[in-house]
Short mmCIF file of C-alpha atoms and ligand atoms in Angstrom, two decimals:
data_model
loop_
_atom_site.label_atom_id
_atom_site.label_comp_id
_atom_site.label_asym_id
_atom_site.label_seq_id
_atom_site.Cartn_x
_atom_site.Cartn_y
_atom_site.Cartn_z
CA MET A 1 -1.21 8.36 26.72
CA SER A 2 1.68 10.48 26.07
CA GLY A 3 2.46 13.21 28.08
CA GLY A 4 1.14 16.83 26.80
CA ALA A 5 -1.16 15.06 24.12
CA VAL A 6 -4.57 16.52 23.76
CA THR A 7 -7.28 13.66 23.80
CA THR A 8 -10.42 13.44 22.17
CA ASP A 9 -12.99 10.74 21.27
CA VAL A 10 -12.80 11.71 17.65
CA LEU A 11 -10.19 13.38 15.38
CA ILE A 12 -11.48 14.68 12.12
CA VAL A 13 -9.03 16.15 9.95
CA GLY A 14 -10.58 18.34 7.19
CA GLY A 15 -13.43 20.67 7.87
CA GLY A 16 -15.42 20.34 4.39
CA PRO A 17 -19.01 19.20 4.12
CA ALA A 18 -18.06 15.68 5.29
CA GLY A 19 -16.01 16.42 8.30
CA ALA A 20 -18.12 19.29 9.44
CA LEU A 21 -21.30 17.34 9.23
CA LEU A 22 -19.77 14.47 10.72
CA GLY A 23 -18.38 16.43 13.61
CA TYR A 24 -21.63 17.85 14.45
CA LEU A 25 -23.53 14.77 14.33
CA LEU A 26 -21.10 12.90 16.67
CA ALA A 27 -21.00 16.06 19.12
CA ARG A 28 -24.95 15.89 19.26
CA ARG A 29 -24.40 12.23 20.30
CA GLY A 30 -22.63 13.49 23.33
CA LEU A 31 -18.91 12.84 22.08
CA ASP A 32 -15.97 14.75 21.99
CA VAL A 33 -14.81 15.61 18.55
CA LEU A 34 -11.95 17.99 17.03
CA VAL A 35 -12.27 18.97 13.73
CA ALA A 36 -9.07 20.06 12.40
CA GLU A 37 -9.31 22.48 9.34
CA LYS A 38 -6.32 23.88 7.84
CA GLN A 39 -7.76 26.84 6.17
CA LEU A 40 -8.24 30.13 8.26
CA THR A 41 -11.72 30.94 7.15
CA LEU A 42 -14.70 29.04 5.45
CA GLU A 43 -14.28 31.14 2.34
CA ARG A 44 -12.70 28.67 -0.26
CA GLU A 45 -11.99 28.63 -3.81
CA PHE A 46 -14.64 27.88 -6.06
CA ARG A 47 -16.19 24.46 -4.74
CA GLY A 48 -19.32 22.27 -4.93
CA GLU A 49 -22.44 24.25 -4.48
CA THR A 50 -25.38 21.86 -5.75
CA ILE A 51 -26.81 19.65 -3.13
CA ALA A 52 -28.78 16.67 -4.84
CA ALA A 53 -32.20 15.96 -3.59
CA PRO A 54 -31.57 12.97 -1.41
CA SER A 55 -29.13 14.86 0.64
CA VAL A 56 -31.78 17.89 0.75
CA VAL A 57 -34.36 15.43 2.27
CA THR A 58 -31.56 13.90 4.57
CA LEU A 59 -30.61 17.52 5.87
CA ARG A 60 -34.30 18.36 6.31
CA LYS A 61 -34.73 15.23 8.36
CA LEU A 62 -31.79 16.12 10.48
CA GLY A 63 -33.47 19.37 11.33
CA PHE A 64 -31.39 21.76 9.31
CA GLY A 65 -34.40 23.08 7.05
CA PRO A 66 -35.00 26.36 9.09
CA ALA A 67 -31.14 27.18 8.70
CA LEU A 68 -31.38 26.43 5.13
CA ASP A 69 -34.51 28.40 4.76
CA GLN A 70 -33.02 31.16 6.61
CA HIS A 71 -29.96 31.69 4.49
CA GLY A 72 -31.67 30.93 1.40
CA PHE A 73 -30.85 28.90 -1.63
CA LEU A 74 -31.85 28.23 -5.27
CA ARG A 75 -34.01 25.26 -6.64
CA THR A 76 -32.59 23.66 -9.59
CA GLU A 77 -35.90 22.56 -11.43
CA GLY A 78 -34.53 20.60 -14.28
CA VAL A 79 -31.81 20.04 -16.61
CA THR A 80 -31.50 20.48 -20.26
CA MET A 81 -29.25 19.15 -22.90
CA ARG A 82 -28.48 20.81 -26.11
CA MET A 83 -26.28 19.32 -28.95
CA GLU A 84 -25.03 21.02 -31.94
CA GLY A 85 -27.71 23.86 -31.33
CA ARG A 86 -30.58 21.89 -30.70
CA ARG A 87 -32.37 20.75 -27.59
CA VAL A 88 -32.20 17.01 -27.42
CA MET A 89 -33.16 16.38 -23.77
CA HIS A 90 -35.07 17.78 -20.80
CA VAL A 91 -35.57 16.26 -17.33
CA ASP A 92 -37.97 18.32 -14.95
CA TYR A 93 -36.69 17.35 -11.46
CA ARG A 94 -40.24 18.48 -10.17
CA ARG A 95 -41.68 14.94 -11.62
CA PHE A 96 -39.64 12.83 -9.23
CA PRO A 97 -41.57 11.16 -6.51
CA ILE A 98 -38.76 12.08 -4.05
CA GLY A 99 -40.66 15.60 -3.58
CA THR A 100 -37.60 17.80 -3.70
CA VAL A 101 -35.21 19.23 -6.20
CA PRO A 102 -31.45 19.96 -6.26
CA ILE A 103 -30.72 23.03 -4.11
CA ASP A 104 -27.78 25.72 -4.65
CA ILE A 105 -25.93 27.12 -1.70
CA PRO A 106 -22.67 28.27 -1.09
CA GLN A 107 -20.54 25.68 0.54
CA PRO A 108 -19.24 28.19 2.99
CA ALA A 109 -22.87 28.85 4.17
CA LEU A 110 -23.58 25.15 4.42
CA ILE A 111 -20.50 24.28 6.53
CA GLY A 112 -21.47 27.21 8.38
CA ILE A 113 -24.50 26.02 9.11
CA PHE A 114 -23.10 22.83 10.32
CA THR A 115 -20.51 24.48 12.69
CA ALA A 116 -23.15 27.05 13.90
CA ALA A 117 -25.40 24.07 15.16
CA GLY A 118 -22.31 22.24 16.63
CA GLN A 119 -21.81 25.25 18.94
CA ALA A 120 -24.92 23.97 20.92
CA TYR A 121 -22.79 20.75 21.95
CA PRO A 122 -19.77 21.10 24.35
CA GLY A 123 -18.04 18.23 22.79
CA PHE A 124 -17.68 20.05 19.36
CA ASP A 125 -14.36 21.67 18.59
CA TYR A 126 -14.02 22.98 15.04
CA GLN A 127 -10.69 24.83 14.76
CA PHE A 128 -9.42 26.80 11.74
CA GLY A 129 -5.57 26.97 10.68
CA ILE A 130 -4.73 23.54 12.03
CA THR A 131 -2.97 21.29 9.71
CA PHE A 132 -2.46 17.51 9.66
CA THR A 133 1.27 16.61 9.53
CA LYS A 134 1.58 12.65 10.55
CA LEU A 135 -0.30 9.93 12.34
CA VAL A 136 0.49 8.56 15.64
CA GLN A 137 0.53 4.71 15.31
CA GLN A 138 1.23 2.01 17.91
CA ASP A 139 0.97 -1.88 17.35
CA GLY A 140 -0.47 -1.27 13.94
CA ALA A 141 -3.48 0.89 14.93
CA VAL A 142 -3.82 4.49 14.32
CA ARG A 143 -3.91 6.17 17.69
CA GLY A 144 -3.97 10.05 16.75
CA ALA A 145 -2.15 12.51 14.79
CA TRP A 146 0.25 15.44 14.97
CA LEU A 147 -1.01 18.54 13.84
CA ARG A 148 0.49 22.14 12.85
CA ARG A 149 -0.83 25.67 13.92
CA ARG A 150 -0.39 28.66 11.71
CA ASP A 151 2.67 29.78 13.77
CA GLY A 152 4.49 26.53 13.19
CA SER A 153 3.87 24.89 16.39
CA THR A 154 2.79 21.31 16.48
CA PHE A 155 0.78 19.35 18.93
CA GLU A 156 -0.18 15.83 19.33
CA VAL A 157 -3.83 14.57 19.36
CA ARG A 158 -4.73 11.11 20.83
CA ALA A 159 -8.10 9.96 19.61
CA ARG A 160 -9.87 6.56 19.41
CA ILE A 161 -10.64 7.13 15.84
CA VAL A 162 -8.86 9.56 13.02
CA VAL A 163 -11.22 10.41 10.35
CA GLY A 164 -9.55 11.60 7.16
CA ALA A 165 -11.91 13.78 5.66
CA ASP A 166 -9.26 15.98 4.08
CA GLY A 167 -10.47 15.70 0.50
CA ARG A 168 -9.50 14.74 -2.86
CA PHE A 169 -5.52 15.08 -2.30
CA SER A 170 -5.80 13.22 1.08
CA LYS A 171 -2.64 13.46 3.34
CA VAL A 172 -4.20 11.30 5.94
CA ARG A 173 -4.88 8.87 3.19
CA HIS A 174 -1.33 8.98 2.29
CA ALA A 175 0.12 8.99 5.65
CA ALA A 176 -1.81 5.70 6.44
CA GLY A 177 -0.52 4.02 3.37
CA LEU A 178 -3.68 3.55 1.78
CA THR A 179 -3.19 4.01 -1.85
CA ALA A 180 -5.84 5.80 -4.54
CA ASP A 181 -6.29 4.46 -7.98
CA VAL A 182 -6.53 7.79 -9.70
CA GLN A 183 -8.16 7.66 -13.27
CA GLU A 184 -7.93 10.88 -15.42
CA MET A 185 -10.88 11.75 -17.47
CA ALA A 186 -10.40 12.77 -20.94
CA ARG A 187 -10.97 16.45 -20.02
CA ASP A 188 -10.27 19.24 -17.40
CA PHE A 189 -12.43 22.19 -16.63
CA LEU A 190 -12.17 25.87 -16.52
CA SER A 191 -15.10 27.49 -14.37
CA PHE A 192 -16.15 30.94 -13.97
CA ARG A 193 -19.24 32.96 -12.79
CA LEU A 194 -21.45 35.33 -14.51
CA PRO A 195 -24.60 37.25 -13.57
CA ARG A 196 -27.52 35.15 -14.42
CA PRO A 197 -29.57 36.93 -17.14
CA PRO A 198 -33.03 37.56 -16.32
CA GLU A 199 -34.64 35.61 -18.95
CA TRP A 200 -32.56 32.36 -17.73
CA GLY A 201 -34.60 29.94 -16.07
CA LEU A 202 -33.87 27.66 -12.85
CA GLN A 203 -32.74 24.74 -15.40
CA ALA A 204 -29.05 23.47 -15.47
CA GLU A 205 -28.04 23.27 -18.90
CA LEU A 206 -25.48 21.04 -20.55
CA VAL A 207 -24.58 22.84 -24.05
CA ILE A 208 -22.30 20.38 -26.10
CA ASP A 209 -21.06 21.17 -29.75
CA ARG A 210 -18.98 17.91 -30.85
CA ASP A 211 -16.33 17.33 -28.20
CA ARG A 212 -16.68 20.88 -26.53
CA HIS A 213 -19.16 21.72 -23.96
CA LEU A 214 -20.29 24.18 -21.10
CA VAL A 215 -22.05 22.91 -18.14
CA VAL A 216 -24.17 25.98 -16.96
CA LEU A 217 -25.56 25.94 -13.39
CA PRO A 218 -28.04 28.76 -11.97
CA THR A 219 -26.43 29.71 -8.56
CA PHE A 220 -27.42 31.13 -5.63
CA PRO A 221 -28.36 34.08 -5.47
CA ASP A 222 -28.50 35.44 -9.06
CA SER A 223 -25.43 34.02 -11.00
CA LEU A 224 -24.83 31.18 -13.34
CA ARG A 225 -21.61 28.94 -12.70
CA ILE A 226 -20.25 27.85 -15.96
CA GLY A 227 -17.55 24.95 -16.68
CA ASN A 228 -16.10 24.79 -19.86
CA ASN A 229 -14.27 21.33 -20.85
CA LEU A 230 -10.91 21.75 -22.25
CA PRO A 231 -8.51 18.58 -23.33
CA LYS A 232 -6.50 17.07 -20.69
CA ARG A 233 -3.42 19.30 -19.85
CA GLY A 234 -4.68 21.60 -22.37
CA LEU A 235 -4.40 24.81 -19.98
CA GLY A 236 -1.14 25.74 -21.39
CA ALA A 237 -2.25 25.60 -25.07
CA LEU A 238 -5.33 27.58 -24.17
CA ARG A 239 -3.71 30.29 -22.65
CA LYS A 240 -1.36 30.35 -25.44
CA ALA A 241 -4.24 31.03 -27.91
CA GLY A 242 -5.02 33.95 -25.64
CA PHE A 243 -8.18 35.15 -23.47
CA ASP A 244 -10.23 36.72 -26.45
CA ALA A 245 -10.14 33.39 -28.32
CA PHE A 246 -11.31 31.44 -25.19
CA ARG A 247 -14.18 34.02 -24.72
CA ALA A 248 -15.13 33.80 -28.32
CA ASP A 249 -15.27 29.90 -28.00
CA VAL A 250 -17.39 30.30 -25.19
CA MET A 251 -19.80 33.00 -26.86
CA ALA A 252 -19.90 30.50 -30.12
CA LEU A 253 -20.62 27.53 -27.78
CA ASP A 254 -23.90 29.40 -26.36
CA PRO A 255 -24.42 32.65 -28.06
CA ARG A 256 -27.14 33.50 -25.28
CA LEU A 257 -24.56 34.02 -22.88
CA ALA A 258 -22.58 36.39 -25.36
CA PRO A 259 -23.82 39.64 -23.71
CA VAL A 260 -22.67 38.66 -19.96
CA VAL A 261 -19.50 37.16 -21.36
CA ARG A 262 -18.55 40.31 -22.94
CA GLU A 263 -19.36 42.51 -20.28
CA HIS A 264 -18.17 40.24 -17.15
CA LEU A 265 -15.73 37.75 -18.36
CA ARG A 266 -12.62 39.95 -18.34
CA SER A 267 -9.40 37.99 -17.89
CA TRP A 268 -8.06 34.55 -16.74
CA ASP A 269 -8.19 36.09 -13.26
CA ASP A 270 -12.21 35.42 -13.79
CA THR A 271 -11.59 31.56 -14.07
CA SER A 272 -10.63 28.61 -11.92
CA PHE A 273 -9.13 25.44 -13.17
CA LEU A 274 -10.40 22.13 -12.12
CA GLU A 275 -8.63 18.76 -12.75
CA ILE A 276 -11.15 16.32 -13.57
CA PHE A 277 -10.39 12.80 -12.30
CA THR A 278 -12.08 9.80 -10.31
CA ALA A 279 -10.11 8.02 -7.44
CA GLU A 280 -10.84 4.65 -6.20
CA VAL A 281 -9.13 3.66 -3.00
CA PRO A 282 -9.38 -0.04 -2.48
CA GLN A 283 -9.10 0.28 1.36
CA TRP A 284 -10.98 3.10 3.13
CA SER A 285 -10.32 2.08 6.91
CA ARG A 286 -7.55 0.59 9.23
CA ASP A 287 -7.70 -0.13 13.02
CA GLY A 288 -8.24 3.50 14.34
CA LEU A 289 -8.66 5.28 10.84
CA ILE A 290 -11.56 5.88 8.36
CA LEU A 291 -11.73 7.78 5.17
CA ILE A 292 -14.67 9.74 3.94
CA GLY A 293 -16.10 12.17 1.30
CA ASP A 294 -13.44 13.04 -1.50
CA ALA A 295 -10.53 11.53 0.38
CA SER A 296 -12.38 7.95 -0.03
CA HIS A 297 -13.58 8.39 -3.29
CA THR A 298 -13.53 11.50 -5.63
CA CYS A 299 -16.17 11.91 -8.27
CA THR A 300 -16.40 13.88 -11.21
CA PRO A 301 -18.54 17.08 -11.48
CA ILE A 302 -21.42 15.21 -13.42
CA LEU A 303 -24.72 15.92 -12.11
CA GLY A 304 -23.04 17.51 -8.65
CA GLN A 305 -22.66 14.18 -6.78
CA GLY A 306 -19.58 15.06 -4.65
CA VAL A 307 -21.18 16.87 -1.86
CA ASN A 308 -23.96 14.40 -1.87
CA VAL A 309 -21.97 11.55 -1.27
CA ALA A 310 -19.92 13.34 1.29
CA ILE A 311 -23.31 14.21 3.31
CA GLN A 312 -24.11 10.61 2.99
CA ASP A 313 -21.01 9.21 4.29
CA ALA A 314 -20.90 11.52 7.44
CA VAL A 315 -24.80 10.62 8.09
CA CYS A 316 -24.08 6.84 7.76
CA LEU A 317 -20.88 7.03 9.77
CA ALA A 318 -21.98 8.79 12.99
CA PRO A 319 -24.17 6.04 14.38
CA VAL A 320 -21.56 3.50 13.48
CA LEU A 321 -18.63 5.15 15.38
CA ALA A 322 -20.88 6.31 18.18
CA ALA A 323 -21.99 2.82 18.72
CA SER A 324 -18.39 1.52 18.67
CA LEU A 325 -17.21 4.26 20.98
CA ARG A 326 -20.10 3.64 23.59
CA ALA A 327 -19.57 -0.07 23.44
CA ASP A 328 -15.96 0.73 24.23
CA ARG A 329 -14.73 -3.03 23.31
CA HIS A 330 -11.38 -1.93 21.98
CA PRO A 331 -8.81 0.93 22.61
CA VAL A 332 -9.71 2.31 19.09
CA VAL A 333 -12.45 1.77 16.61
CA THR A 334 -11.65 -1.14 14.76
CA ALA A 335 -11.32 -1.64 10.82
CA ALA A 336 -13.75 -4.69 11.34
CA GLU A 337 -16.33 -2.31 12.99
CA LEU A 338 -16.11 -0.21 9.97
CA THR A 339 -16.72 -3.23 7.65
CA ASP A 340 -20.65 -2.74 7.04
CA PHE A 341 -20.30 0.96 6.69
CA VAL A 342 -17.34 0.96 4.02
CA THR A 343 -19.28 -1.94 1.97
CA GLU A 344 -22.50 0.09 1.83
CA ARG A 345 -20.75 3.21 1.10
CA ARG A 346 -18.76 1.75 -1.57
CA ARG A 347 -21.74 0.40 -3.28
CA HIS A 348 -23.46 4.15 -3.68
CA LYS A 349 -20.35 5.40 -4.58
CA ALA A 350 -19.54 2.69 -7.26
CA PHE A 351 -23.03 3.51 -8.66
CA VAL A 352 -22.55 6.99 -9.27
CA THR A 353 -19.03 6.72 -10.71
CA ARG A 354 -20.46 3.98 -13.14
CA PHE A 355 -23.07 6.51 -14.30
CA GLN A 356 -20.68 9.53 -14.26
CA ARG A 357 -17.85 7.16 -16.72
CA ILE A 358 -20.70 6.54 -19.21
CA GLN A 359 -21.61 10.42 -19.33
CA GLU A 360 -17.74 11.44 -19.39
CA SER A 361 -17.37 9.16 -22.39
CA ALA A 362 -20.36 10.57 -24.37
CA LEU A 363 -19.01 14.07 -23.69
CA ALA A 364 -15.59 13.25 -25.11
CA THR A 365 -17.10 12.29 -28.61
CA GLY A 366 -15.79 14.24 -31.47
CA SER A 367 -16.01 12.37 -34.60
CA ALA A 368 -18.89 13.20 -37.02
CA SER A 369 -20.44 9.64 -36.92
CA GLY A 370 -20.07 9.43 -32.81
CA VAL A 371 -21.79 12.94 -32.63
CA LEU A 372 -24.54 11.72 -34.63
CA LEU A 373 -25.18 8.63 -32.73
CA ARG A 374 -24.88 10.51 -29.45
CA ARG A 375 -27.69 12.92 -30.48
CA ALA A 376 -29.95 10.20 -31.81
CA ARG A 377 -29.29 8.25 -28.49
CA TYR A 378 -30.07 11.11 -26.25
CA ARG A 379 -33.23 11.97 -28.46
CA LEU A 380 -34.32 8.38 -27.94
CA LEU A 381 -33.75 8.65 -24.21
CA ASP A 382 -35.81 11.61 -24.12
CA ALA A 383 -38.73 10.23 -26.06
CA LEU A 384 -38.72 6.72 -23.63
CA PRO A 385 -41.65 6.49 -21.39
CA VAL A 386 -39.17 5.31 -18.61
CA LYS A 387 -36.94 8.25 -18.97
CA TYR A 388 -38.10 9.70 -15.50
CA ARG A 389 -37.79 6.02 -13.95
CA LEU A 390 -34.14 5.98 -15.35
CA PHE A 391 -33.12 9.41 -14.06
CA ASP A 392 -34.98 8.86 -10.65
CA LYS A 393 -32.77 5.67 -9.98
CA VAL A 394 -29.66 7.71 -11.34
CA LEU A 395 -30.28 10.93 -9.65
CA ASN A 396 -32.02 10.03 -6.51
CA ALA A 397 -30.35 6.47 -5.58
CA PRO A 398 -31.71 5.21 -2.52
CA HIS A 399 -28.89 5.37 -0.06
CA SER A 400 -28.26 3.38 2.93
CA ILE A 401 -29.15 5.57 5.97
CA ASP A 402 -31.10 3.83 8.43
CA PRO A 403 -34.35 5.68 8.98
CA VAL A 404 -33.86 4.71 12.83
CA ASP A 405 -30.62 6.36 13.00
CA LEU A 406 -31.84 9.37 11.33
CA ALA A 407 -34.89 9.43 13.85
CA ASP A 408 -32.11 9.52 16.53
CA ASP A 409 -30.32 12.33 15.00
CA ALA A 410 -33.56 14.24 14.34
CA ARG A 411 -34.57 13.79 18.16
CA THR A 412 -31.26 15.59 18.90
CA GLY A 413 -31.33 18.13 16.14
CA PRO A 414 -30.05 21.58 15.68
CA GLY A 415 -30.94 23.70 18.71
CA VAL A 416 -31.47 20.97 21.10
CA THR A 417 -29.05 21.28 23.97
CA THR A 418 -26.93 18.53 25.61
CA ALA A 419 -29.44 18.73 28.57
CA GLU A 420 -32.54 18.43 26.65
CA ARG A 421 -31.00 15.91 24.65
CA SER A 422 -30.36 13.65 27.64
CA THR A 423 -33.81 13.48 28.23
CA THR A 424 -35.04 12.74 24.77
CA THR A 425 -32.24 9.84 23.78
CA ASP A 426 -31.93 6.54 25.29
C1 FAD B 501 -14.46 23.53 -8.80
C2 FAD B 501 -15.33 22.30 -8.19
C3 FAD B 501 -16.81 22.33 -8.25
C4 FAD B 501 -17.52 21.27 -7.83
N1 FAD B 501 -18.91 21.35 -7.95
C5 FAD B 501 -19.68 20.40 -7.24
C6 FAD B 501 -21.15 20.50 -7.15
O1 FAD B 501 -21.63 21.34 -7.85
N2 FAD B 501 -21.84 19.69 -6.44
C7 FAD B 501 -20.99 18.72 -5.79
O2 FAD B 501 -21.79 17.98 -5.19
N3 FAD B 501 -19.90 18.75 -5.62
C8 FAD B 501 -19.26 19.48 -6.52
N4 FAD B 501 -17.69 19.45 -6.38
C9 FAD B 501 -17.21 18.29 -5.43
C10 FAD B 501 -17.35 18.57 -3.96
O3 FAD B 501 -16.73 19.97 -3.89
C11 FAD B 501 -16.42 17.72 -3.18
O4 FAD B 501 -16.86 16.50 -3.55
C12 FAD B 501 -16.96 17.77 -1.78
O5 FAD B 501 -16.68 19.33 -1.29
C13 FAD B 501 -16.19 16.87 -0.70
O6 FAD B 501 -16.43 17.10 0.43
P1 FAD B 501 -15.28 16.75 1.51
O7 FAD B 501 -15.66 17.38 2.75
O8 FAD B 501 -14.98 15.28 1.27
O9 FAD B 501 -14.06 17.20 0.92
P2 FAD B 501 -13.59 18.91 0.54
O10 FAD B 501 -14.61 19.60 0.46
O11 FAD B 501 -12.30 18.85 0.02
O12 FAD B 501 -13.00 19.24 2.13
C14 FAD B 501 -11.93 18.95 2.76
C15 FAD B 501 -11.19 19.91 3.66
O13 FAD B 501 -10.00 19.64 4.24
C16 FAD B 501 -9.28 20.41 4.33
N5 FAD B 501 -7.82 19.90 4.45
C17 FAD B 501 -7.15 19.54 3.24
N6 FAD B 501 -5.75 18.96 3.82
C18 FAD B 501 -5.80 19.26 5.02
C19 FAD B 501 -4.81 19.17 6.19
N7 FAD B 501 -3.69 18.36 5.78
N8 FAD B 501 -5.11 19.41 7.48
C20 FAD B 501 -6.19 19.88 7.77
N9 FAD B 501 -7.03 20.14 6.90
C21 FAD B 501 -7.07 19.90 5.47
C22 FAD B 501 -9.33 21.26 3.14
O14 FAD B 501 -9.21 22.72 3.53
C23 FAD B 501 -11.09 21.32 3.07
O15 FAD B 501 -11.73 22.14 3.85
C24 FAD B 501 -16.84 20.35 -6.96
C25 FAD B 501 -15.58 20.37 -6.71
C26 FAD B 501 -14.77 21.30 -7.35
C27 FAD B 501 -13.21 21.44 -6.93
#
């Protein structure tokens, strides 16, 4: 140990959905965890708010149901696809056997629920305003990291595992020498939020006209989150054409939105830009280090899977780290001990990416014949008796969480204190 260094079992860099949930799950297993979050508050720029149904099930099994209910959320009941003014497909999420639907809750609220639950455990330490700067490495293994406070002062943290949960532009990944294969999608996104018209249902809608589209998501409590595609690196040209032209385009794509667009979409300041890419990271771990969430694999926004995979990563990793740290076989958690976790999670993410790529290429179609073919394909899919089975497989893909591990977490769920926990766990 170096003199003056803070020591902990686990250092998690990044307090987004993946890092905050993992920190909580490890603390309730009795471990000491420091979650270092560079922002000063949970308020963040426009982020993922849809939680896919499998993660809703997981969060309820973990005991977060009452906290979610208390905050409130919005149930997304289905998705409708419109192409060139015609409704071509509809999927009613309520018909899936999983028994729940995706929910919409602001990301700060979700993270706040995790951190509030963490306060019940002495080992949980979530600190704002702390930025990762570099790794501490020794004999080829990661042994900790240097962190910087807002006042510029730095400090060293020694940990038996460093978790890079610092998102799509992960600095931890870079510092560990783990490369990302970044694949740009054909489009970027400009997002904005509008009040939800009273007649608008609780359906997500994909409104497509040739190679232009709007993704319209009912959002808690009473708005619509809307993403409008633009060609890759097309923001400059869009801005040059002027804000009025952009607004007119949006209204032409979906005239039902015209009244709220006219009244509430007033300037570029009401919009935020999202670069769309996927990132494949061939190697997620080293001795003493693991990447999770967007840091290990960045999804596109199709079907709101980013938070889903982040939650599943955290829930799958917690028992693996706890077992390794309890067994105390090595000074750090080794990459070998993380192999099964990585293999399993990679399988889930590859499945999500495969589906997203197919959708992305369908959305990029602009030629007259391509548009006709696309419409015919989705119409056919809509009429197929196996439609619900196919979508169930894609949207509610079985994940790799061992029910025994979930049961272990559920026995020690939110509101169960350390003292109680010691009488309820092995
Ligand atoms: C505009 C937008 C809309 C989206 N919509 C959806 C959606 O509807 N549904 C969905 O499932 N997904 C959506 N996503 C994706 C989703 O937000 C991410 O997949 C998800 O947040 C990933 O969680 P994470 O914890 O891995 O990373 P993040 O949420 O990116 O969290 C990483 C955290 O690390 C912190 N951090 C970064 N660098 C450092 C550092 N050096 N030191 C310390 N802390 C650091 C960041 O401040 C951040 O809090 C959207 C993303 C964007 C950008």
